[in-house]
Short mmCIF file of C-alpha atoms in Angstrom, two decimals:
data_model
loop_
_atom_site.label_atom_id
_atom_site.label_comp_id
_atom_site.label_asym_id
_atom_site.label_seq_id
_atom_site.Cartn_x
_atom_site.Cartn_y
_atom_site.Cartn_z
CA MET A 201 90.12 3.28 23.91
CA ALA A 202 87.79 5.67 22.09
CA GLY A 203 90.29 8.46 22.70
CA LEU A 204 93.10 6.42 21.17
CA VAL A 205 91.02 5.60 18.08
CA SER A 206 90.12 9.27 17.69
CA TYR A 207 93.80 10.24 18.00
CA VAL A 208 94.80 7.72 15.32
CA LYS A 209 92.15 9.05 12.94
CA ARG A 210 93.36 12.63 13.41
CA SER A 211 97.02 11.70 13.06
CA SER A 212 98.93 13.05 10.07
CA VAL A 213 100.82 9.75 9.94
CA SER A 214 97.55 7.87 9.46
CA HIS A 215 96.53 10.26 6.71
CA LEU A 216 99.89 9.77 5.00
CA LEU A 217 99.53 5.98 5.13
CA LEU A 218 96.02 6.20 3.67
CA ALA A 219 97.32 8.46 0.90
CA ILE A 220 100.20 6.13 0.05
CA THR A 221 97.82 3.17 -0.08
CA PHE A 222 95.31 4.96 -2.29
CA PHE A 223 97.72 6.48 -4.81
CA VAL A 224 100.02 3.47 -5.19
CA SER A 225 97.14 1.01 -5.44
CA GLY A 226 95.44 3.42 -7.85
CA LEU A 227 98.44 3.42 -10.18
CA ILE A 228 98.60 -0.38 -10.03
CA ILE A 229 94.89 -0.51 -10.85
CA ASN A 230 95.38 1.95 -13.73
CA LEU A 231 98.16 -0.27 -15.11
CA ILE A 232 95.89 -3.31 -14.94
CA GLN A 233 93.17 -1.34 -16.72
CA ALA A 234 95.57 -0.23 -19.45
CA LEU A 235 96.68 -3.80 -20.06
CA LEU A 236 93.07 -4.97 -20.21
CA TYR A 237 92.11 -2.09 -22.51
CA CYS A 238 94.90 -2.82 -24.99
CA GLY A 239 95.03 -6.59 -24.68
CA LEU A 240 91.43 -7.66 -24.08
CA ARG A 241 88.94 -4.96 -25.11
CA PRO A 242 89.70 -5.14 -28.87
CA PHE A 243 88.70 -8.81 -28.78
CA SER A 244 85.91 -8.86 -26.20
CA LYS A 245 84.25 -5.74 -24.83
CA TYR A 246 81.95 -8.02 -22.86
CA LEU A 247 84.76 -9.69 -20.94
CA TYR A 248 86.68 -6.41 -20.57
CA ARG A 249 83.69 -4.73 -18.95
CA LYS A 250 83.00 -7.71 -16.71
CA ILE A 251 86.55 -7.64 -15.33
CA ASN A 252 86.83 -3.85 -15.23
CA TYR A 253 83.82 -3.70 -12.91
CA TYR A 254 85.84 -5.40 -10.18
CA VAL A 255 89.00 -3.44 -10.98
CA CYS A 256 87.14 -0.12 -10.65
CA TYR A 257 85.43 -1.31 -7.50
CA SER A 258 88.79 -2.01 -5.91
CA LEU A 259 89.70 1.68 -6.30
CA TYR A 260 86.35 3.36 -5.66
CA CYS A 261 85.59 1.41 -2.50
CA GLN A 262 88.71 2.76 -0.79
CA LEU A 263 86.93 6.13 -0.67
CA VAL A 264 83.75 4.42 0.50
CA PHE A 265 85.87 2.86 3.26
CA MET A 266 86.91 6.34 4.37
CA ALA A 267 83.27 7.44 4.64
CA GLU A 268 81.77 4.25 6.08
CA TRP A 269 84.46 2.70 8.26
CA TRP A 270 86.92 5.50 8.98
CA ALA A 271 84.35 8.27 9.59
CA SER A 272 81.40 5.98 10.48
CA THR A 273 79.01 7.92 8.24
CA ASP A 274 75.35 7.44 9.13
CA LEU A 275 73.41 7.32 5.85
CA ILE A 276 69.63 7.47 6.20
CA ILE A 277 67.92 6.67 2.91
CA TYR A 278 64.39 7.30 1.74
CA ILE A 279 63.54 4.75 -0.96
CA ASP A 280 60.41 2.87 -1.89
CA LYS A 281 61.27 -0.61 -0.61
CA GLU A 282 59.42 -2.38 -3.41
CA ASP A 283 61.37 -0.41 -6.03
CA LEU A 284 64.59 -1.08 -4.12
CA GLU A 285 64.10 -4.82 -4.33
CA ARG A 286 62.92 -4.80 -7.92
CA TYR A 287 65.05 -2.21 -9.71
CA TYR A 288 68.01 -0.82 -7.75
CA GLY A 289 71.25 -2.31 -8.98
CA LYS A 290 69.31 -4.48 -11.43
CA GLU A 291 68.86 -2.11 -14.39
CA HIS A 292 70.65 0.71 -16.16
CA GLY A 293 69.76 3.93 -14.34
CA PHE A 294 70.22 7.63 -15.14
CA LEU A 295 70.75 9.62 -11.93
CA ILE A 296 70.02 13.33 -11.47
CA MET A 297 71.51 14.61 -8.21
CA ASN A 298 71.76 17.96 -6.46
CA HIS A 299 75.26 19.41 -6.16
CA ARG A 300 75.49 21.37 -2.91
CA TYR A 301 78.22 19.68 -0.86
CA GLU A 302 81.85 18.71 -1.25
CA VAL A 303 81.01 15.10 -0.37
CA ASP A 304 77.70 14.67 -2.22
CA TRP A 305 79.26 12.34 -4.81
CA LEU A 306 80.83 10.22 -2.05
CA MET A 307 77.53 9.84 -0.19
CA GLY A 308 76.09 8.67 -3.50
CA TRP A 309 78.90 6.12 -3.78
CA VAL A 310 78.06 4.82 -0.31
CA LEU A 311 74.55 4.09 -1.54
CA CYS A 312 75.93 2.56 -4.75
CA ASP A 313 78.04 0.16 -2.72
CA ARG A 314 75.07 -0.90 -0.64
CA VAL A 315 73.05 -1.77 -3.75
CA ASN A 316 76.06 -3.51 -5.33
CA ILE A 317 76.61 -1.25 -8.34
CA LEU A 318 79.61 0.85 -7.26
CA GLY A 319 82.02 -0.65 -9.80
CA ASN A 320 79.72 0.38 -12.65
CA CYS A 321 79.14 4.02 -11.65
CA LYS A 322 79.68 6.39 -14.58
CA THR A 323 79.46 10.16 -14.79
CA TYR A 324 79.62 13.22 -17.01
CA ALA A 325 82.92 15.01 -16.34
CA LYS A 326 85.25 17.63 -17.80
CA LYS A 327 87.66 16.13 -20.31
CA SER A 328 90.67 17.38 -18.36
CA ILE A 329 89.81 15.01 -15.50
CA GLN A 330 90.60 11.94 -17.61
CA TYR A 331 94.28 12.91 -17.53
CA VAL A 332 94.45 12.84 -13.72
CA PRO A 333 96.23 9.66 -12.49
CA THR A 334 94.30 7.16 -10.37
CA MET A 335 90.70 8.40 -10.40
CA GLY A 336 90.72 10.22 -13.73
CA TRP A 337 92.41 7.35 -15.54
CA ALA A 338 90.05 4.87 -13.90
CA TRP A 339 87.05 6.85 -15.15
CA MET A 340 88.56 6.96 -18.63
CA PHE A 341 89.01 3.19 -18.78
CA ALA A 342 85.51 2.82 -17.32
CA GLU A 343 84.07 4.74 -20.31
CA SER A 344 82.66 7.74 -18.47
CA VAL A 345 81.39 10.65 -20.59
CA PHE A 346 84.12 13.30 -20.88
CA LEU A 347 83.13 16.68 -22.29
CA GLU A 348 85.15 19.56 -23.75
CA ARG A 349 82.66 22.45 -23.34
CA ASN A 350 82.49 22.61 -27.13
CA TRP A 351 78.90 21.81 -28.02
CA GLU A 352 79.46 20.45 -31.53
CA LYS A 353 82.05 17.99 -30.24
CA ASP A 354 80.22 17.21 -27.02
CA LYS A 355 76.91 16.46 -28.73
CA GLU A 356 78.67 13.78 -30.75
CA THR A 357 80.53 12.51 -27.67
CA ILE A 358 77.33 12.12 -25.64
CA GLY A 359 75.66 10.06 -28.33
CA ARG A 360 78.71 7.90 -28.99
CA GLN A 361 79.46 7.24 -25.33
CA ILE A 362 75.90 6.44 -24.29
CA LYS A 363 75.63 4.00 -27.19
CA GLU A 364 78.69 2.26 -25.73
CA LEU A 365 77.47 2.40 -22.14
CA VAL A 366 74.08 0.83 -22.84
CA GLU A 367 75.89 -2.26 -24.14
CA HIS A 368 77.38 -3.04 -20.71
CA PRO A 369 76.52 -6.60 -19.72
CA ASP A 370 75.75 -5.58 -16.12
CA PRO A 371 73.65 -2.69 -14.81
CA ILE A 372 75.29 0.74 -14.76
CA TRP A 373 74.35 4.04 -13.14
CA LEU A 374 75.13 7.20 -15.10
CA LEU A 375 75.21 10.39 -13.00
CA LEU A 376 74.31 13.88 -14.22
CA MET A 377 74.54 16.87 -11.88
CA ALA A 378 72.44 19.19 -14.00
CA GLU A 379 73.33 22.35 -12.05
CA GLY A 380 76.77 22.03 -13.65
CA THR A 381 78.70 23.22 -10.60
CA ARG A 382 78.38 23.27 -6.82
CA PHE A 383 76.01 25.67 -5.12
CA THR A 384 77.51 28.88 -3.69
CA THR A 385 75.92 32.23 -2.84
CA GLU A 386 77.66 33.95 -5.76
CA LYS A 387 76.58 31.31 -8.27
CA HIS A 388 73.06 31.34 -6.84
CA GLU A 389 72.76 35.08 -7.48
CA ALA A 390 73.84 34.57 -11.11
CA SER A 391 71.36 31.72 -11.43
CA LYS A 392 68.47 33.77 -10.01
CA LYS A 393 69.24 36.67 -12.34
CA PHE A 394 69.18 34.37 -15.35
CA ALA A 395 65.94 32.72 -14.22
CA GLU A 396 64.27 36.12 -13.80
CA GLU A 397 65.36 37.21 -17.27
CA LYS A 398 64.08 34.03 -18.91
CA GLY A 399 60.89 33.62 -16.89
CA LEU A 400 62.09 30.38 -15.30
CA PRO A 401 61.31 29.19 -11.78
CA ILE A 402 63.57 30.87 -9.20
CA LEU A 403 65.08 28.23 -6.95
CA LYS A 404 65.97 28.90 -3.34
CA HIS A 405 68.46 26.11 -2.68
CA HIS A 406 69.59 25.05 -6.17
CA LEU A 407 71.07 26.58 -9.28
CA THR A 408 68.88 26.66 -12.37
CA PRO A 409 69.57 23.33 -14.11
CA ARG A 410 71.32 23.32 -17.46
CA THR A 411 69.08 21.29 -19.72
CA LYS A 412 71.04 20.64 -22.91
CA GLY A 413 72.98 17.59 -21.74
CA PHE A 414 69.84 15.99 -20.36
CA THR A 415 67.67 16.61 -23.41
CA THR A 416 70.45 15.38 -25.71
CA SER A 417 71.08 12.24 -23.67
CA LEU A 418 67.47 11.18 -23.26
CA PRO A 419 66.77 9.79 -26.77
CA TYR A 420 69.75 7.43 -26.43
CA LEU A 421 68.41 6.08 -23.12
CA HIS A 422 64.99 4.94 -24.32
CA GLY A 423 64.69 1.19 -24.63
CA LYS A 424 68.02 0.69 -22.84
CA PHE A 425 67.72 2.41 -19.45
CA GLY A 426 64.90 1.42 -17.13
CA GLY A 427 64.41 4.69 -15.31
CA ILE A 428 65.59 8.07 -14.16
CA TYR A 429 66.56 8.28 -10.50
CA ASP A 430 65.88 11.55 -8.71
CA VAL A 431 68.56 11.78 -6.00
CA GLN A 432 68.43 14.43 -3.27
CA LEU A 433 71.06 14.72 -0.54
CA SER A 434 70.85 16.94 2.53
CA PHE A 435 72.67 17.46 5.78
CA LYS A 436 71.24 19.40 8.69
CA GLN A 437 71.02 23.15 8.10
CA GLY A 438 74.45 24.67 8.55
CA GLU A 439 76.35 21.38 8.23
CA LYS A 440 78.68 21.22 5.22
CA PRO A 441 80.97 18.22 5.70
CA THR A 442 84.17 18.02 3.68
CA ILE A 443 86.63 15.33 2.65
CA THR A 444 88.94 16.69 5.34
CA ASP A 445 86.23 16.11 7.95
CA LEU A 446 85.91 12.48 6.87
CA LEU A 447 89.68 12.04 6.83
CA LEU A 448 89.77 13.30 10.42
CA GLY A 449 87.21 10.65 11.34
CA LYS A 450 84.36 13.08 12.01
CA ARG A 451 81.05 11.25 11.95
CA VAL A 452 78.41 12.78 9.71
CA GLN A 453 74.74 11.98 9.22
CA ALA A 454 73.47 12.22 5.66
CA HIS A 455 69.87 12.07 4.47
CA LEU A 456 69.45 10.76 0.93
CA TYR A 457 66.14 10.58 -0.93
CA ILE A 458 66.00 8.64 -4.17
CA SER A 459 62.97 8.02 -6.35
CA ARG A 460 62.75 5.97 -9.54
CA ILE A 461 60.85 7.55 -12.44
CA PRO A 462 60.08 5.18 -15.35
CA LEU A 463 61.74 6.49 -18.48
CA ASP A 464 58.52 6.38 -20.48
CA LYS A 465 57.09 9.01 -18.10
CA VAL A 466 59.60 11.59 -19.35
CA PRO A 467 58.82 13.48 -22.58
CA VAL A 468 61.28 13.06 -25.43
CA GLU A 469 60.63 16.32 -27.30
CA GLU A 470 63.39 18.76 -26.37
CA GLU A 471 61.34 21.68 -25.04
CA ALA A 472 58.97 19.45 -23.06
CA CYS A 473 61.95 17.51 -21.73
CA ALA A 474 63.60 20.73 -20.55
CA GLN A 475 60.40 21.82 -18.81
CA TRP A 476 60.21 18.43 -17.12
CA LEU A 477 63.73 18.97 -15.73
CA TYR A 478 62.83 22.44 -14.45
CA GLN A 479 59.81 20.96 -12.68
CA LEU A 480 61.96 18.23 -11.17
CA TYR A 481 64.25 20.88 -9.69
CA GLN A 482 61.27 22.74 -8.27
CA LYS A 483 60.39 19.53 -6.43
CA LYS A 484 64.00 19.19 -5.26
CA ASP A 485 63.93 22.77 -4.02
CA ARG A 486 60.73 22.23 -2.02
CA MET A 487 62.21 19.12 -0.44
CA THR A 488 65.41 20.89 0.56
CA ASP A 489 63.49 23.85 1.96
CA SER A 490 61.29 21.49 3.97
CA PHE A 491 64.32 19.63 5.28
CA PHE A 492 66.15 22.78 6.34
CA ARG A 493 63.04 24.14 8.09
CA THR A 494 61.74 20.96 9.73
CA GLY A 495 64.41 18.26 9.42
CA ASP A 496 62.01 16.33 7.17
CA PHE A 497 61.99 16.16 3.35
CA PHE A 498 58.23 15.65 3.30
CA ALA A 499 56.67 17.85 6.00
CA GLU A 500 56.23 20.96 3.81
CA SER A 501 57.20 19.80 0.30
CA GLY A 502 54.01 18.09 -0.80
CA VAL A 503 56.02 14.96 -1.70
CA GLU A 504 54.59 11.65 -0.52
CA LYS A 505 56.28 10.63 2.72
CA ILE A 506 58.69 7.69 2.79
CA GLU A 507 60.11 6.49 6.07
CA GLY A 508 63.87 6.66 6.30
CA TYR A 509 65.93 3.60 7.10
CA ARG A 510 69.49 2.35 6.95
CA LEU A 511 70.89 -0.27 4.60
CA PRO A 512 73.62 -2.37 6.25
CA ARG A 513 77.25 -1.67 5.45
CA ARG A 514 79.03 -4.22 3.29
CA TYR A 515 82.41 -5.51 4.44
CA TYR A 516 84.03 -5.53 1.00
CA SER A 517 85.31 -1.95 1.21
CA LEU A 518 86.94 -2.70 4.57
CA ILE A 519 88.52 -5.96 3.40
CA ASN A 520 89.71 -4.43 0.12
CA THR A 521 91.32 -1.40 1.77
CA VAL A 522 93.04 -3.46 4.47
CA ALA A 523 94.36 -5.85 1.80
CA TRP A 524 95.72 -3.01 -0.32
CA GLY A 525 97.23 -1.45 2.79
CA PHE A 526 99.14 -4.65 3.49
CA VAL A 527 100.31 -5.07 -0.12
CA VAL A 528 101.39 -1.43 -0.50
CA LEU A 529 102.53 -0.31 2.93
CA VAL A 530 104.69 -3.26 4.01
CA PRO A 531 107.34 -2.80 1.29
CA ILE A 532 107.07 1.00 1.06
CA VAL A 533 107.30 1.62 4.81
CA TYR A 534 110.17 -0.86 5.04
CA TYR A 535 112.21 0.95 2.37
CA LEU A 536 111.27 4.38 3.70
CA LEU A 537 112.56 3.42 7.15
CA ARG A 538 115.77 2.13 5.61
CA LEU A 539 116.24 5.41 3.75
CA LEU A 540 115.49 7.57 6.78
CA THR A 541 117.78 5.57 9.09
CA SER A 542 120.59 5.07 6.58
CA GLY A 543 122.72 7.91 7.92
CA SER A 544 123.23 9.13 4.35
CA THR A 545 122.15 12.69 3.66
CA ILE A 546 121.20 11.74 0.10
CA TYR A 547 119.09 8.73 1.14
CA ILE A 548 117.41 10.66 3.95
CA SER A 549 116.60 13.46 1.51
CA VAL A 550 115.10 10.93 -0.92
CA GLY A 551 112.96 9.47 1.87
CA ILE A 552 111.74 12.90 2.95
CA GLY A 553 111.06 13.76 -0.70
CA ILE A 554 108.90 10.65 -1.15
CA ILE A 555 106.89 11.51 1.95
CA GLY A 556 106.50 15.07 0.66
CA ILE A 557 105.22 13.86 -2.71
CA PHE A 558 102.48 11.74 -1.13
CA SER A 559 101.53 14.57 1.22
CA LEU A 560 101.25 16.91 -1.76
CA LEU A 561 99.13 14.40 -3.69
CA LEU A 562 96.76 14.09 -0.73
CA SER A 563 96.50 17.87 -0.49
CA LYS A 564 95.81 18.16 -4.23
CA MET A 565 93.11 15.48 -4.09
CA ILE A 566 91.37 17.24 -1.20
CA GLY A 567 91.71 20.56 -3.03
CA MET A 568 89.94 19.20 -6.11
CA THR A 569 86.83 18.48 -4.02
CA LYS A 570 86.59 21.92 -2.42
CA ILE A 571 83.64 24.10 -3.32
CA SER A 572 85.99 27.06 -3.82
CA LYS A 573 87.72 25.12 -6.60
CA ALA A 574 84.51 24.31 -8.49
CA SER A 575 83.85 25.81 -11.91
CA SER A 576 82.09 29.15 -12.19
CA TYR A 577 78.41 29.52 -12.97
CA GLY A 578 77.83 31.92 -15.82
CA LYS A 579 81.47 32.44 -16.84
CA THR A 580 82.26 29.60 -19.22
CA ALA A 581 81.61 28.70 -22.80
CA THR A 582 78.49 26.81 -23.83
CA THR A 583 78.49 23.32 -22.39
CA PRO A 584 76.41 20.27 -23.20
CA THR A 585 74.51 20.68 -19.98
CA GLU A 586 73.27 24.15 -20.90
CA THR A 587 70.86 25.66 -23.31
CA LYS A 588 72.18 28.31 -25.66
CA ASP A 589 70.45 30.96 -23.52
CA SER A 590 71.88 29.80 -20.20
CA PRO A 591 74.19 32.04 -18.17
CA SER A 592 77.26 30.18 -19.32
CA ALA A 593 76.29 30.62 -22.93
CA THR A 594 75.66 34.33 -22.75
CA LYS A 595 78.92 35.41 -21.14
CA LYS A 596 82.53 35.06 -22.14
CA THR A 597 85.25 33.55 -20.03
CA ASP A 598 86.99 36.20 -17.97
#
């Protein structure tokens, strides 16, 4: 039986069916969001945001399903249990997460689902992403912070968007990956060179954080957000799971540390705030080094030890994905079979073309998550997550 299940998970047909379900349901969800945005939001942002939480959840949790139920991801979390009960999912939170893996964001979403805040996850993202159907459009309607890499425009955007986000009737989590791009050896060398030139701490397992977006955002958070959440994800040394691995049903074990820092503990003045972020990344670096050397975040990092444990999976992602599969696949598979068995060259070609389109969409989605496709470090214009002296500010685009 286990062999049959494994075969099904590796099957290209299964992957195609998952892709059809995700993209078709995503477009339906985008249409619902557009109707709500035009027909409801002008009259009641409160009601729009209440409903949009569930609409977004219906899309996001399909990817959580892939990690939790399809690939049986084992997520070990390290959280203060008292803080978990008191704050997590119950207040606006600003998350700062390392950016080393292709699936780091998805492991974060697994945690978000388990603390019942997945539908209200927001992020800082490149403006071009908001034009991508399904996920990009969903983020746009969910009021994520989209940036153009033009500081004068982005500074205004950050302030305007955070002022909107803090008015959400339910708790939200806003994610900032302050390294700006995923870790690679090439980017790490550029980061170390910059740190040496500027007298900044040289990090072993992280890129030097870009501080501008954080220091600009912070004043808008005070009095509205309860805390900053330091999020650190690691897999065993040498393990670098990908979306393709999860799609193939490969089980991964992720270790996720998250610590709440009250917002009033973070300095507001720009230079002090930037130094605070550098110190936070030194802590992150010690934890990662300790984990890679000993398999334990705390053994050699000097950070107070927290015992790891597992929060139970919720069934909503499974139920939602199965329901969408039934709604989408029954009619589409029926008509595809009719096309492919029609005996008409034209109809058969149309059927094959439809299958090809969904296969291409799946390939494109996987490609967008690959580390090799991430933005460069030190080769772009000034961004709102950089200081004017950062590597990206001191070099021109090739």
